[in-house]
CSV table of C-alpha atoms in Angstrom, one decimal:
chain,number,residue,atom,x,y,z
A,152,MET,CA,105.8,44.9,-156.9
A,153,LYS,CA,108.3,44.2,-159.7
A,154,GLU,CA,109.6,40.9,-160.6
A,155,PHE,CA,112.2,39.4,-163.0
A,156,GLN,CA,112.4,35.7,-164.1
A,157,TYR,CA,115.7,34.2,-165.1
A,158,VAL,CA,117.0,30.7,-166.1
A,159,ILE,CA,120.4,30.0,-164.4
A,160,THR,CA,123.1,29.3,-167.1
A,161,ASP,CA,126.1,29.0,-164.9
A,162,PRO,CA,127.2,25.2,-164.6
A,163,LEU,CA,127.6,25.6,-160.9
A,164,GLY,CA,124.2,27.3,-160.4
A,165,ILE,CA,124.0,29.9,-157.6
A,166,HIS,CA,127.3,29.3,-155.6
A,167,ALA,CA,128.9,31.3,-152.8
A,168,ARG,CA,131.1,33.9,-154.6
A,169,PRO,CA,128.6,35.3,-157.1
A,170,ALA,CA,125.8,35.0,-154.4
A,171,GLY,CA,127.9,37.2,-152.2
A,172,GLU,CA,128.1,39.8,-154.9
A,173,LEU,CA,124.4,39.6,-155.5
A,174,ILE,CA,123.7,40.1,-151.8
A,175,LYS,CA,126.2,43.0,-151.5
A,176,GLU,CA,124.5,44.8,-154.4
A,177,LEU,CA,120.9,44.2,-153.2
A,178,SER,CA,121.8,45.4,-149.7
A,179,ARG,CA,121.9,48.9,-151.0
A,180,PHE,CA,118.1,48.9,-151.4
A,181,ARG,CA,115.3,49.4,-148.9
A,182,SER,CA,112.7,47.4,-150.7
A,183,THR,CA,111.9,43.8,-149.7
A,184,ILE,CA,113.7,41.6,-152.2
A,185,THR,CA,112.9,37.8,-152.5
A,186,LEU,CA,114.3,35.1,-154.6
A,187,ALA,CA,112.0,32.1,-155.5
A,188,ARG,CA,112.7,28.7,-156.9
A,189,GLY,CA,109.6,26.6,-157.4
A,190,GLU,CA,107.4,26.9,-154.4
A,191,LYS,CA,110.2,28.0,-152.1
A,192,THR,CA,110.9,31.8,-151.5
A,193,VAL,CA,113.7,33.3,-149.5
A,194,ASP,CA,115.1,36.7,-148.5
A,195,ALA,CA,117.5,37.4,-151.4
A,196,ARG,CA,119.9,39.2,-149.1
A,197,ARG,CA,120.6,36.2,-146.9
A,198,ILE,CA,123.5,34.0,-148.0
A,199,PHE,CA,122.4,30.8,-146.1
A,200,ALA,CA,118.8,31.2,-147.5
A,201,LEU,CA,120.1,31.5,-151.1
A,202,MET,CA,122.5,28.6,-150.7
A,203,GLY,CA,119.7,26.6,-149.1
A,204,LEU,CA,117.7,26.7,-152.3
A,205,ALA,CA,120.4,24.7,-154.1
A,206,VAL,CA,119.7,26.4,-157.4
A,207,LYS,CA,121.3,24.5,-160.3
A,208,GLN,CA,122.0,25.3,-163.9
A,209,GLY,CA,118.6,25.2,-165.9
A,210,ASP,CA,116.5,26.2,-162.8
A,211,ARG,CA,114.1,29.1,-163.3
A,212,ILE,CA,114.2,31.7,-160.5
A,213,VAL,CA,112.1,34.7,-159.8
A,214,ILE,CA,113.3,37.8,-158.2
A,215,ARG,CA,110.7,40.1,-156.6
A,216,ALA,CA,111.1,43.5,-155.1
A,217,GLU,CA,108.5,45.6,-153.3
A,218,GLY,CA,109.1,49.0,-151.9
A,219,GLY,CA,110.1,52.6,-152.8
A,220,ASP,CA,113.1,51.6,-154.8
A,221,GLU,CA,111.8,48.3,-156.4
A,222,GLU,CA,112.5,49.4,-159.9
A,223,GLU,CA,116.1,50.1,-159.2
A,224,ALA,CA,116.4,46.9,-157.1
A,225,ILE,CA,115.1,44.7,-159.9
A,226,GLU,CA,117.4,46.3,-162.5
A,227,ALA,CA,120.5,45.7,-160.2
A,228,ALA,CA,119.4,42.1,-159.6
A,229,LYS,CA,118.9,41.6,-163.3
A,230,LYS,CA,122.3,43.1,-164.2
A,231,ILE,CA,124.1,40.7,-161.6
A,232,LEU,CA,122.2,37.6,-162.6
A,233,THR,CA,122.7,38.1,-166.3
A,234,SER,CA,126.4,38.7,-165.9
A,235,LYS,CA,127.3,36.2,-163.1
A,236,PHE,CA,124.8,33.3,-163.4
């Protein structure tokens, strides 16, 4: 399992448009990919799950990937998060 922690810098937090881009990118991978905020963890490829976390600016999130392409999935998530959020 690989993971990446990130503090959201976007003033709007995780909102619909960039969340859609993240989901589109992560959908290419077979690994199980989750996003956690505090004690709550959701499937990082489900828009309603992501939006339900209500991630705001300053929140620390953790992306985890587990599977055959976990390294590539984490790198893709890292690239999107650091450029969009």
